[in-house]
XYZ file of C-alpha atoms in Angstrom:
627
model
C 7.784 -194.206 -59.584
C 11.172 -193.025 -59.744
C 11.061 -192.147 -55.651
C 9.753 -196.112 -55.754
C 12.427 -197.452 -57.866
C 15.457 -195.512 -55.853
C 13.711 -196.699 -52.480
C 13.777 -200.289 -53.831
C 17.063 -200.452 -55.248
C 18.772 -198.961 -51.663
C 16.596 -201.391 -50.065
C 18.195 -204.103 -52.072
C 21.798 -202.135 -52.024
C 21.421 -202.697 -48.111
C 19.983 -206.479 -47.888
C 22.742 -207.163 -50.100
C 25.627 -205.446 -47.917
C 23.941 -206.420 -44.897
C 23.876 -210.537 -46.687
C 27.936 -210.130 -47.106
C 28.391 -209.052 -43.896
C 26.617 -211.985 -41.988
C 28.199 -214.480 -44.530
C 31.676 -213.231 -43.724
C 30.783 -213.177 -40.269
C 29.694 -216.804 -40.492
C 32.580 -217.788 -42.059
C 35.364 -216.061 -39.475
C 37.963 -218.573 -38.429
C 37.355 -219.101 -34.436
C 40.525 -217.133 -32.789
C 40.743 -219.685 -29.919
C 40.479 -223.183 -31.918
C 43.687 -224.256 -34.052
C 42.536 -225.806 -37.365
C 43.887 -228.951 -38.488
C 45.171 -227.372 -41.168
C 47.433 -225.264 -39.310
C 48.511 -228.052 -36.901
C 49.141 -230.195 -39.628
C 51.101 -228.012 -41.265
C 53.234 -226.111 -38.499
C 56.670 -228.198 -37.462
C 56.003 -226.299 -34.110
C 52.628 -227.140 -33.436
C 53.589 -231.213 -34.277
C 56.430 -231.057 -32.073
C 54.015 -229.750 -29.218
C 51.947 -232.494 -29.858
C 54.636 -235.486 -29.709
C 56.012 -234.051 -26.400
C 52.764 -234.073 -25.321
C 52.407 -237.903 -26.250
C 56.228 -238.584 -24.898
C 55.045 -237.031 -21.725
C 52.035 -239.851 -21.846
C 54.317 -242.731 -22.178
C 53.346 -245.495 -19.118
C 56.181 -246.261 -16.358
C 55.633 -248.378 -13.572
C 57.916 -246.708 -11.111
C 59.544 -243.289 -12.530
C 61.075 -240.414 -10.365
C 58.041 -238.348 -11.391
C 55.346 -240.764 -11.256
C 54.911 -244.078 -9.477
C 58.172 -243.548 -7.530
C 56.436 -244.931 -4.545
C 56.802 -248.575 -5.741
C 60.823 -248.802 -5.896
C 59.235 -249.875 -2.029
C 57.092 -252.377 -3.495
C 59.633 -255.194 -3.695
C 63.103 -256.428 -2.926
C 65.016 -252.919 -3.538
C 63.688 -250.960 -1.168
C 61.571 -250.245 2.333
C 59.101 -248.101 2.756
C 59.977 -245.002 5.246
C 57.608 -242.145 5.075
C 54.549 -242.108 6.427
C 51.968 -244.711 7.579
C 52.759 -248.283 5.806
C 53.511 -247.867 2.696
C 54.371 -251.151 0.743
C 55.801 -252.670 4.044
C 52.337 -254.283 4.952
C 51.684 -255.714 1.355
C 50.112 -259.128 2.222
C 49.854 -259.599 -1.732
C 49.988 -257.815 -5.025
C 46.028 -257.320 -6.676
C 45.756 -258.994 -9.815
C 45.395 -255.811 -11.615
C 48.094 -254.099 -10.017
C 49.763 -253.754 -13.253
C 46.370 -253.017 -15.414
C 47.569 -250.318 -18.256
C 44.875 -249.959 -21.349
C 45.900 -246.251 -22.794
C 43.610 -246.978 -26.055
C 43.214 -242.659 -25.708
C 46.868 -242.575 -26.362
C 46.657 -245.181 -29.442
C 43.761 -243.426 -30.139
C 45.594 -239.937 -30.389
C 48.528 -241.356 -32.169
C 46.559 -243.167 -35.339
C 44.935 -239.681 -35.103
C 47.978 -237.722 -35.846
C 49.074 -240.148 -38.548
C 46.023 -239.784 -40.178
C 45.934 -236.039 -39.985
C 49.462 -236.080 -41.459
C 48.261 -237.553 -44.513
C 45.554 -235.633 -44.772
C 46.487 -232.189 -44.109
C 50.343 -232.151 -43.988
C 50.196 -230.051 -47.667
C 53.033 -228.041 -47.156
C 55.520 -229.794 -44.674
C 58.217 -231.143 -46.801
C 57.870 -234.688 -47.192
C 60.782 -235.787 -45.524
C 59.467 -234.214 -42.641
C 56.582 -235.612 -42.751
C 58.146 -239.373 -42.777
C 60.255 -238.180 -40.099
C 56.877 -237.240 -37.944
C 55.182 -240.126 -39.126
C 57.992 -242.534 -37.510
C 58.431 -240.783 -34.028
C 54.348 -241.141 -34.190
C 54.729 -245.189 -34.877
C 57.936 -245.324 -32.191
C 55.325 -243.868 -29.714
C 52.587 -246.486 -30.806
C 55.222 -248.962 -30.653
C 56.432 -248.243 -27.396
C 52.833 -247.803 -26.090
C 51.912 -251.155 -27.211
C 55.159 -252.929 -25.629
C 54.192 -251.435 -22.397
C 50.608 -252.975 -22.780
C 51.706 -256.284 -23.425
C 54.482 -257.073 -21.400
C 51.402 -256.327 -18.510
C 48.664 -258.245 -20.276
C 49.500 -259.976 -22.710
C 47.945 -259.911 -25.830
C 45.849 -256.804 -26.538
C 43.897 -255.534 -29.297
C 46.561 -254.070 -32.539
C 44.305 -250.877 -33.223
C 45.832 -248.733 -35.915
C 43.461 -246.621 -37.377
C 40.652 -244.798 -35.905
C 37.697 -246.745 -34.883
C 34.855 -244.597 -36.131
C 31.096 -245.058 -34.350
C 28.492 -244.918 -37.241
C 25.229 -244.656 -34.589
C 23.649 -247.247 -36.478
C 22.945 -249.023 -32.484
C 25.259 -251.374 -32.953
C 28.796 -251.026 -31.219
C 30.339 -254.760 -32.752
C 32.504 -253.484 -35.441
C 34.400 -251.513 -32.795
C 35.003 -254.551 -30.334
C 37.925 -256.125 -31.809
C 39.214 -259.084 -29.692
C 42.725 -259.397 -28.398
C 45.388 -260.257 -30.677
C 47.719 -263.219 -29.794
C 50.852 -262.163 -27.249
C 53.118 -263.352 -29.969
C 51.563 -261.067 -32.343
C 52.067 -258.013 -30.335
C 55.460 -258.336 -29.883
C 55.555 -259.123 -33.818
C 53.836 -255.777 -34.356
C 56.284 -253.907 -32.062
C 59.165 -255.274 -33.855
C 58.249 -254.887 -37.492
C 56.919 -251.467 -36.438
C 60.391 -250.467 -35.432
C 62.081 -252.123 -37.639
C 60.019 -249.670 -40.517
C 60.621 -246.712 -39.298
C 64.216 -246.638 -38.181
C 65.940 -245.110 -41.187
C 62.864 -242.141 -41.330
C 62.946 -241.313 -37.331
C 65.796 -238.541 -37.935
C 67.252 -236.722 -34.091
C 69.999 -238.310 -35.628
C 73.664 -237.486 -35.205
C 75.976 -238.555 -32.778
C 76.879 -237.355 -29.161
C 79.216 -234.563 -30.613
C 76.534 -233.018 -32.993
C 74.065 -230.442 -32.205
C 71.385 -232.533 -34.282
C 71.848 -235.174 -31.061
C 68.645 -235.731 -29.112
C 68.561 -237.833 -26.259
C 65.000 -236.413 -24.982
C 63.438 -237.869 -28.711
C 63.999 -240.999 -30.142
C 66.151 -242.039 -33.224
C 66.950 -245.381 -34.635
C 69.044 -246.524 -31.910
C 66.564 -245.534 -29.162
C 63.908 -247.841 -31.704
C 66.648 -250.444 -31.647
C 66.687 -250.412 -27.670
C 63.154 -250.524 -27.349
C 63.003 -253.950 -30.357
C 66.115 -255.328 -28.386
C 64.269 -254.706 -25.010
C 60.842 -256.153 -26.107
C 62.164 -259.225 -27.975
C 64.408 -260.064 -24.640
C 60.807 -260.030 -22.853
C 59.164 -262.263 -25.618
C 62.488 -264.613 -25.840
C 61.885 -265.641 -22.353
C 58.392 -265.707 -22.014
C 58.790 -268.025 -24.850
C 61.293 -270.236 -23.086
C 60.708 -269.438 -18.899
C 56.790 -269.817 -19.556
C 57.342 -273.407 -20.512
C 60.980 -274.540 -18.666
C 58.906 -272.885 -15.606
C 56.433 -275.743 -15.701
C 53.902 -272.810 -15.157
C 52.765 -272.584 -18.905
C 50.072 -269.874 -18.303
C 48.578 -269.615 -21.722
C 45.138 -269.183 -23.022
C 43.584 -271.297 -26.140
C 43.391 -268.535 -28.439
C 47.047 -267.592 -27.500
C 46.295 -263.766 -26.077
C 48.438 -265.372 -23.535
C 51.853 -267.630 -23.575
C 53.816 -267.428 -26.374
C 55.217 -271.083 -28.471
C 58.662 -272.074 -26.928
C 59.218 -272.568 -30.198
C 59.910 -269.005 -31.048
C 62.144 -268.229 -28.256
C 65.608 -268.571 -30.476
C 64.152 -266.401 -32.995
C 62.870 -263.704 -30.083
C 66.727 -264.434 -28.667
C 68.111 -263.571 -31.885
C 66.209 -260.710 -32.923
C 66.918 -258.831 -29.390
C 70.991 -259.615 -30.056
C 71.309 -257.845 -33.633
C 68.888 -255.232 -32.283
C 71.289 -254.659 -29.669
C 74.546 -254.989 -31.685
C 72.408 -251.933 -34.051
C 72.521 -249.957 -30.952
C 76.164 -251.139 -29.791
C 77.483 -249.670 -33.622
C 75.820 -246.036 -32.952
C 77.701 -243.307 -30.939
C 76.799 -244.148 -27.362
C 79.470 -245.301 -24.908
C 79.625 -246.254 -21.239
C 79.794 -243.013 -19.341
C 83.539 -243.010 -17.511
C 84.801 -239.295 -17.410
C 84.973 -239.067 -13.673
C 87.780 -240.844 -12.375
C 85.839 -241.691 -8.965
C 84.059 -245.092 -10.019
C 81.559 -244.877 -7.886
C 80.666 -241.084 -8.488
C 80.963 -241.869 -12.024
C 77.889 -244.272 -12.004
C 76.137 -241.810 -10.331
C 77.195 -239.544 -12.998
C 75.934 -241.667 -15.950
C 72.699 -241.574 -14.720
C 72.107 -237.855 -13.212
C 74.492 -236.067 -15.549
C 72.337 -234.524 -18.444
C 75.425 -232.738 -20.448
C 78.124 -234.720 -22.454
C 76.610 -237.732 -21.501
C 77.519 -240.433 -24.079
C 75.844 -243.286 -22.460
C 71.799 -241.926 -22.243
C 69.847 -242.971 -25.466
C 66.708 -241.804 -24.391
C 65.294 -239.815 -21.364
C 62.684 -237.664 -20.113
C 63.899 -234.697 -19.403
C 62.935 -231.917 -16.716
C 63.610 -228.240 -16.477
C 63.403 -225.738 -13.733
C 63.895 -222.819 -15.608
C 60.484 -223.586 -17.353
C 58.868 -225.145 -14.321
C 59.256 -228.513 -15.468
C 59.884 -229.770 -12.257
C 59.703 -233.134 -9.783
C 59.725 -233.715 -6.163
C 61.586 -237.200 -5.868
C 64.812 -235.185 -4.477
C 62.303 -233.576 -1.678
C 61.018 -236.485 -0.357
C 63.997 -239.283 -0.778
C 67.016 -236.985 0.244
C 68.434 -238.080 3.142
C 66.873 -237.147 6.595
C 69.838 -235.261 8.079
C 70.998 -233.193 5.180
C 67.204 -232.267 3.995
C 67.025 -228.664 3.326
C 63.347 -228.547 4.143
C 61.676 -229.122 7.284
C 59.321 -231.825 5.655
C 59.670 -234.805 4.167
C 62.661 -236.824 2.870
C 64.039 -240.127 3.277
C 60.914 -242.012 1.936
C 62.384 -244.554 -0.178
C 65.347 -246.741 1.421
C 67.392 -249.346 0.175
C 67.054 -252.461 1.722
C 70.519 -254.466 2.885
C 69.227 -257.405 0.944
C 70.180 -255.082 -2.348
C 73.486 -253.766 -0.706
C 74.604 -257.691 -0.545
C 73.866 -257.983 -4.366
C 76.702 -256.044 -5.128
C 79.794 -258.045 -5.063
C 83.509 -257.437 -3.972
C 85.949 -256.180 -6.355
C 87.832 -259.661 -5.935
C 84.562 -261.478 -7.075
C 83.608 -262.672 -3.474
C 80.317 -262.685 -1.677
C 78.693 -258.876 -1.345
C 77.056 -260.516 2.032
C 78.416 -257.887 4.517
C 80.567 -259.802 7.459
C 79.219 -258.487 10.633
C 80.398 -262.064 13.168
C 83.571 -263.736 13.522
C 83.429 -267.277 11.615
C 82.466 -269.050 14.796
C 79.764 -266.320 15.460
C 81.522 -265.765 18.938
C 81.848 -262.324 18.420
C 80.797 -259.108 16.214
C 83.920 -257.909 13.800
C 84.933 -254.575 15.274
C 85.649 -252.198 11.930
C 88.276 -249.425 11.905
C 85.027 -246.578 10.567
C 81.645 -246.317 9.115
C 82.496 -247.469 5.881
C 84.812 -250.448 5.807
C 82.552 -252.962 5.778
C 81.921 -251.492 2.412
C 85.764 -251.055 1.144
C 86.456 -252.839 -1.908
C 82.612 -253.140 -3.356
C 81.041 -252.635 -6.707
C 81.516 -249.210 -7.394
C 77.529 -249.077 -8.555
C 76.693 -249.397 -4.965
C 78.162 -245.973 -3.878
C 75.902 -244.965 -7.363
C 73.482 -246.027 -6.119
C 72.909 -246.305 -2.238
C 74.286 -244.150 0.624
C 75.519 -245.915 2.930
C 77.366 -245.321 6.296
C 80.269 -243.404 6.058
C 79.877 -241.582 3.217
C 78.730 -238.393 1.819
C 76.229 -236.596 -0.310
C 76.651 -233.231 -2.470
C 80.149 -232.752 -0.436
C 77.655 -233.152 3.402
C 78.208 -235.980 5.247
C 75.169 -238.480 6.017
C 75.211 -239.227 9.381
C 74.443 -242.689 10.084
C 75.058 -244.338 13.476
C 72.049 -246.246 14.613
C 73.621 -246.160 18.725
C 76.191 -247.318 20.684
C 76.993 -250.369 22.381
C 78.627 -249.909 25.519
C 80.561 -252.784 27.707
C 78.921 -253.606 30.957
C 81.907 -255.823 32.081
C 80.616 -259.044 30.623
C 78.629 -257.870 27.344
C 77.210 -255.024 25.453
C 74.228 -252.911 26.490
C 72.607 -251.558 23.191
C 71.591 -247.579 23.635
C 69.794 -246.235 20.741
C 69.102 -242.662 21.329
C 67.090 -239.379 18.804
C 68.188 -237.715 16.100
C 71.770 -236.314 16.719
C 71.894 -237.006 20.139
C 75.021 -237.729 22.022
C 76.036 -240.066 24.557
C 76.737 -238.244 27.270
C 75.404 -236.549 30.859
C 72.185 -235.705 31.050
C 70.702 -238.215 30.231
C 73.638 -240.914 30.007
C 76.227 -239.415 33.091
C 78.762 -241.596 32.042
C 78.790 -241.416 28.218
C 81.505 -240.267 26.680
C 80.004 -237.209 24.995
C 80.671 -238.563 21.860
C 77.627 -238.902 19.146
C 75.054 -241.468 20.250
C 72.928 -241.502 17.191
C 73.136 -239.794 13.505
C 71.272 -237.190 12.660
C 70.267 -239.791 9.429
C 69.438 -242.578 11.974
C 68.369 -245.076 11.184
C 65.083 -244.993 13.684
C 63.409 -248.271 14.320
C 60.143 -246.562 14.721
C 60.035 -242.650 13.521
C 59.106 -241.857 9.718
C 61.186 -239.689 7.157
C 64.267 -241.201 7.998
C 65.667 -244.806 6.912
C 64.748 -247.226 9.173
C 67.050 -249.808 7.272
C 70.674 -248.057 7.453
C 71.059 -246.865 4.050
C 69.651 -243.869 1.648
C 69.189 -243.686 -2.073
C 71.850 -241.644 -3.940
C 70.616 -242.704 -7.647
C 68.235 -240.031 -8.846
C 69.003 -237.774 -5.768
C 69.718 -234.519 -7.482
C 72.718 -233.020 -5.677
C 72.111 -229.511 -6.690
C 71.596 -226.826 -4.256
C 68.252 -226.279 -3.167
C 66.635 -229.151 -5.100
C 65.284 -230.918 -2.241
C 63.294 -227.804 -0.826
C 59.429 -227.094 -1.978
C 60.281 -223.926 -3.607
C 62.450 -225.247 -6.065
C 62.860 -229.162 -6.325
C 64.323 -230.780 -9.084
C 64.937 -231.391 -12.597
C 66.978 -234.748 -12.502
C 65.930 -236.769 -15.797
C 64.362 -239.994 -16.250
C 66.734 -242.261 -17.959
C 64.230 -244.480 -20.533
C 67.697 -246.655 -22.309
C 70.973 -246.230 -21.801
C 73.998 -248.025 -23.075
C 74.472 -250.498 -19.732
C 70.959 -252.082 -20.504
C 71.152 -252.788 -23.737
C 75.098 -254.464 -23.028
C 73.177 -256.602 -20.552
C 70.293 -257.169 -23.140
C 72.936 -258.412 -25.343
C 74.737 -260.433 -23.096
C 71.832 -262.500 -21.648
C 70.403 -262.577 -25.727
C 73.804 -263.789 -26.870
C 73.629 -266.858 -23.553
C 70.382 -268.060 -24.359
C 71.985 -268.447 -28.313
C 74.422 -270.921 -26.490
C 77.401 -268.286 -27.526
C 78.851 -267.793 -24.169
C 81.799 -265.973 -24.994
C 80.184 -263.425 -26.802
C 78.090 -263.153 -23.807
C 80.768 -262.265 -21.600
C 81.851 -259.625 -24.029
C 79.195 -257.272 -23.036
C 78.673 -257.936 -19.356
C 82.425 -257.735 -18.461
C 82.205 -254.034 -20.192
C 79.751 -253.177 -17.428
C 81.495 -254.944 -14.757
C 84.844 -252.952 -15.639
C 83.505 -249.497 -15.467
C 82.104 -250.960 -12.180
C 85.771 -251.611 -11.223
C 86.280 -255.154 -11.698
C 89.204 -256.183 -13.512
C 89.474 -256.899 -17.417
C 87.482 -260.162 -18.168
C 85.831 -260.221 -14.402
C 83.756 -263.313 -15.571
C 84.848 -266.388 -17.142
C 81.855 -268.442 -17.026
C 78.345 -266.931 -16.805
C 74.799 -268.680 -15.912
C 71.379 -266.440 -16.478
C 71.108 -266.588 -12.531
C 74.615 -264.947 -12.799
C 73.015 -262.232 -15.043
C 70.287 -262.020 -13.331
C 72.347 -260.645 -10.332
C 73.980 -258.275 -12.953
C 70.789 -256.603 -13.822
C 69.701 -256.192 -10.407
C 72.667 -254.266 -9.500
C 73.391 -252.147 -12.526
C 69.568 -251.188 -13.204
C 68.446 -250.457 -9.734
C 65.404 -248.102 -8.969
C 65.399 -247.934 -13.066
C 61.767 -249.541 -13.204
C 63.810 -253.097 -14.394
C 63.338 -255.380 -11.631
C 59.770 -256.989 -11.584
C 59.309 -256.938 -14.921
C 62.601 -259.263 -15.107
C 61.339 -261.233 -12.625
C 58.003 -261.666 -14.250
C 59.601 -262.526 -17.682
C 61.875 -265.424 -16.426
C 58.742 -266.828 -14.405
C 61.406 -266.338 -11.543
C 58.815 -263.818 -9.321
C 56.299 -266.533 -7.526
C 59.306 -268.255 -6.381
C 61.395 -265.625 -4.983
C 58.390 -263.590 -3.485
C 56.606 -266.457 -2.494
C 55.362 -264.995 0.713
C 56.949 -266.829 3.489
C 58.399 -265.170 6.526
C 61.572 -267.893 6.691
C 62.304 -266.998 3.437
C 65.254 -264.003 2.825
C 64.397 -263.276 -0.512
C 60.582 -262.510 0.248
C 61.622 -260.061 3.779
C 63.424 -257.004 3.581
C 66.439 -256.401 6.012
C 68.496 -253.244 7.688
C 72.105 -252.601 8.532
C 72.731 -250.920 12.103
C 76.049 -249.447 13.059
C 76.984 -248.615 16.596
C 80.124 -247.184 17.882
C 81.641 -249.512 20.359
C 82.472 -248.094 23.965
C 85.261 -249.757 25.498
C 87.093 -247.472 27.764
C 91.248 -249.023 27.459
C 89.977 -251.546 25.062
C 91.625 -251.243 22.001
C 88.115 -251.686 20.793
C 87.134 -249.025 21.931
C 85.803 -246.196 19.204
C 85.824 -249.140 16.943
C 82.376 -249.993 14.645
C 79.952 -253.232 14.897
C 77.086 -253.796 12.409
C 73.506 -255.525 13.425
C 71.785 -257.475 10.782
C 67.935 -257.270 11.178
C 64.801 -257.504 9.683
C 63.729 -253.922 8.512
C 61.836 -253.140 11.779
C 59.018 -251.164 9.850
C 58.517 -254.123 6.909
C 55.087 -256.160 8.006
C 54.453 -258.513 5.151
C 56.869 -260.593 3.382
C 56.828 -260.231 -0.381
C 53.958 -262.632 -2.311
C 53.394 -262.662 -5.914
C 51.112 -265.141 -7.039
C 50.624 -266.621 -10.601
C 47.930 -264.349 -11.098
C 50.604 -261.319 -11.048
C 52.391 -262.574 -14.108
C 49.819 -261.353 -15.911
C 47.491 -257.892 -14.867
C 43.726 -258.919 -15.104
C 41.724 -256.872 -17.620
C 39.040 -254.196 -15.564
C 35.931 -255.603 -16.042
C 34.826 -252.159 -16.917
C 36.923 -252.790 -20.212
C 35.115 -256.532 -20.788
C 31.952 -254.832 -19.955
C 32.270 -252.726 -23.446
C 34.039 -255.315 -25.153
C 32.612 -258.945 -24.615
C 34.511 -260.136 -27.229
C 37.951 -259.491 -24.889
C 39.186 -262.724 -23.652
C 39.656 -262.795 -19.612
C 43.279 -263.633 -18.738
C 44.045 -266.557 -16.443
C 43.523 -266.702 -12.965
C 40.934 -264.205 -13.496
């Protein structure tokens, strides 16, 4: 018995040691899985995750993403390889098709989670999370609706029960009106809790997360885009609504939209930003107060890169300009078209159509160098475009499309390769002077500009950044200061207070170089002109154009009409032996001689159709028009 009894009681001794073990085994936390708990609860970790959803934040056209379509429409050709967007015959009607419900759906997620597991983040913190969160959803759901109108407001999780029946999930499309409602009250609630506070001489400045002036730009922005929907959709005669509303938004509304957009701006215009003008070269300066990422007073909000931590972009690689490329591939891809060029005015407040003819057209106008034609211009174009004549990252861009050489009764146009010179073999009597840049243009060959001009915005001018091993960490500017001037200047016109109007733009235009007070008068066309210059290749343009219903008649796709083809600029050196033309520079006008397809947007583009994948799970979606 007693052999029995000590048996049995190390039997149970064992099953009892051996039932801990397994149930501490079981309950072992997983080394490879983060618990909501500790995300929840870890500053870190939450940080982690809202770069992760600012990294997820839609752009049409961005230096590191979509880049290709500053070649889509009046800004730019197309000069890499095959096509491009020179042989667009029309834009699809979803072209513009963005429905990031995984984004939404991550966002209401993290909100949630905050509440429910944030136990030990101090609760200012936790507002503070809470807003960037909404500022995300916010901006997330501005860049849904200002491509389809009105979409479905989902704030909380939508949670499948597997009862079979997928309904109460469908929810149908709020009104347009109502999304722009939601994306203003949103910001509007979490202004004073977004914190990365602090002004531009602070350490507690951010301009890579937002704060209430980068919520301000983004209400001011959106309510600009419903104003004049509100107005254009109806003055337009188009009136592309739907019954229920998803689309078109009451004219009615378009003062308060107007209104709202001006003292979101003036919010902005009363924080710490200022126009960037620390470099006393206007026209490097402009560059500057894009590129520049240090003491930079002007960027609200941008995306940032970094080398150093192989955060890293190609757009330098494969737009730097063909003869200074420090690779032996690529380059040159995207370049500006002379129809932007002419957008920017003189400093006097003339014409920025370049003069290439006498006024009788009896003969070309023979310039003194490369650049004149371009003396006394908007400083944002030497921002912004390279043009002949000038330089890049202290290398000059060679661009010289030929010569033109005097027969005894005209010019004979020679056009010749890449750095070639004119001169014996090939031409015995030449003057063994350069024939043709090493930039171009080319009429024909791809990586190199095939319209007479380069970008210089976003072209990082840092050693090595255009080569594969390195590239570049230029940022993505999201708002800056200029915009939200011009926000307020067109919101303050369409109140009927012109003089405040003028305020703001002639700001802009004076650190552009015009004089005090440039404008005394001012139209929306005249605006509209103001945007296109100063925003260039900043992902502004179509979405203007869509908004003032001014696309379908500017792109309208005929081939006699200048706005909807793209032209070049060609320089040639004039030989004249004992002509005191001789040496002397003419420009050719021409159509860009790789563009196919003159620009068509139809009134089906002014709002993306829905993929029908999407109204295939949701029939209670409403199909936009034209589709």
């Amino acid at each position: 018995m007693q052999l029995t009894y000590k048996t049995l009681a190390l039997s149970a001794g064992l099953l009892l040691s051996l039932s801990a073990c397994e149930k501490d085994f079981l309950e072992r936390d997983p080394p490879g899985i983060v618990l909501d708990e500790q995300v929840w609860n870890d500053a870190t970790l939450i940080t982690s995750l809202l770069a992760n959803n600012y990294d997820r934040l839609p752009a049409h056209s961005q230096i590191d993403a979509g880049w290709e379509q500053f070649a889509a429409y009046d800004e730019a050709t197309w000069s890499g390889g095959g096509d491009g967007s020179n042989n667009l015959v029309d834009y699809g009607y979803g072209r513009w098709f963005n429905w990031d419900y995984g984004l939404i759906r991550d966002i209401n997620l993290a909100l949630e989670n905050i509440d429910k597991y944030s136990t030990t983040l101090p609760e200012a913190q936790k507002k503070q999370f809470k807003a960037e969160f909404r500022f995300l959803r916010a901006y997330m759901y501005f860049e849904m609706v200002k491509r389809e109108g009105g979409v479905p407001l989902v704030t909380q999780q939508l949670i499948y029960d597997f009862s079979g029946d997928p309904s109460p999930l469908q929810k149908p499309r709020d009104t347009e009106a109502a999304v722009y409602d939601f994306v203003a009250s949103e910001l509007d609630a979490i202004k004073n809790d977004i914190g990365n506070d602090g002004s531009s001489s602070t350490s507690a400045f951010s301009n890579t997360r937002a704060n209430r002036y980068a919520a301000m730009a983004l209400k001011c922005r959106a309510m600009l885009y419903a104003g004049s929907i509100a107005k254009y959709n109806a003055e337009s005669g188009l009136n592309i609504q739907t019954p229920g509303g998803e689309v078109g938004i009451p004219a009615s509304r378009a003062r308060e939209y107007y209104q709202k957009a001006l003292d979101a701006a003036k919010e902005v215009m009363a924080g710490p930003y200022q126009l960037y003008t620390t470099n006393p070269n206007l026209g490097e300066n402009f560059y500057d107060a894009i590129t520049r990422k240090t003491s930079n007073p002007e960027v609200i909000l941008a995306k940032d890169f970094l080398v150093t931590r192989d955060r890293r972009h190609g757009f330098t690689y494969d737009n730097i300009p063909r003869g200074i490329r420090e690779d032996n591939l690529s380059s040159s891809i995207i370049t500006p078209a002379l129809n932007l060029v002419e957008a920017y005015e003189y400093l006097d407040g003339t014409s920025g159509e370049i003069k290439t003819r006498t006024a009788d057209n009896s003969d070309f106008i023979y310039y003194d160098n490369l650049s004149a034609p371009f003396a006394n211009k908007d400083a944002r174009l030497y921002g912004t475009v390279i043009y002949p004549g000038t330089t890049f990252a202290g290398r000059e861009v060679q661009i010289q499309a030929g010569v033109m050489a005097w027969n005894g009764s005209s010019y004979n146009t020679i056009e010749g390769g890449l750095a070639s010179t004119y001169g014996p073999p090939t031409y015995p009597n030449g003057d063994n002077k350069l024939l043709t840049g090493s930039s171009g243009p080319q009429r024909s060959e791809v990586e190199v500009s095939n319209t007479g001009f380069y970008l210089r915005k976003y072209i990082d001018s840092t050693p090595k950044a255009s080569t594969r091993g390195v590239l570049s960490d230029t940022w993505w500017v999201r708002f800056r200061l200029g915009e939200v001037l011009l926000n307020a200047s067109e919101a303050a016109l369409e109140l009927g207070n012109q003089a405040e109007a003028l305020t703001y733009v002639n700001r802009v235009r004076q650190r552009a170089g015009f004089p005090a007070n440039s404008l005394t008068s001012l139209t929306r066309l005249r605006l509209e002109n103001e945007r296109r210059v100063e925003l260039a290749f900043e992902d502004h343009r179509v979405w203007d154009l869509r908004r003032w219903r001014r696309a379908h008649v500017l792109w309208n796709g005929n081939s006699a009409n200048p706005n909807a083809v793209l032209y070049a600029l060609y320089p040639y050196r004039i030989v004249r032996p004992g002509d005191s033309r001789d040496g002397k520079y003419v420009f050719l006008k021409l159509q860009a001689p790789r563009f196919r397809a003159p620009r068509n947007f139809r009134l089906g583009n002014y709002y993306s159709a829905i993929d029908q994948g999407v109204l295939n799970n949701n029939p209670k979606l409403v199909r936009n028009p034209f589709q």
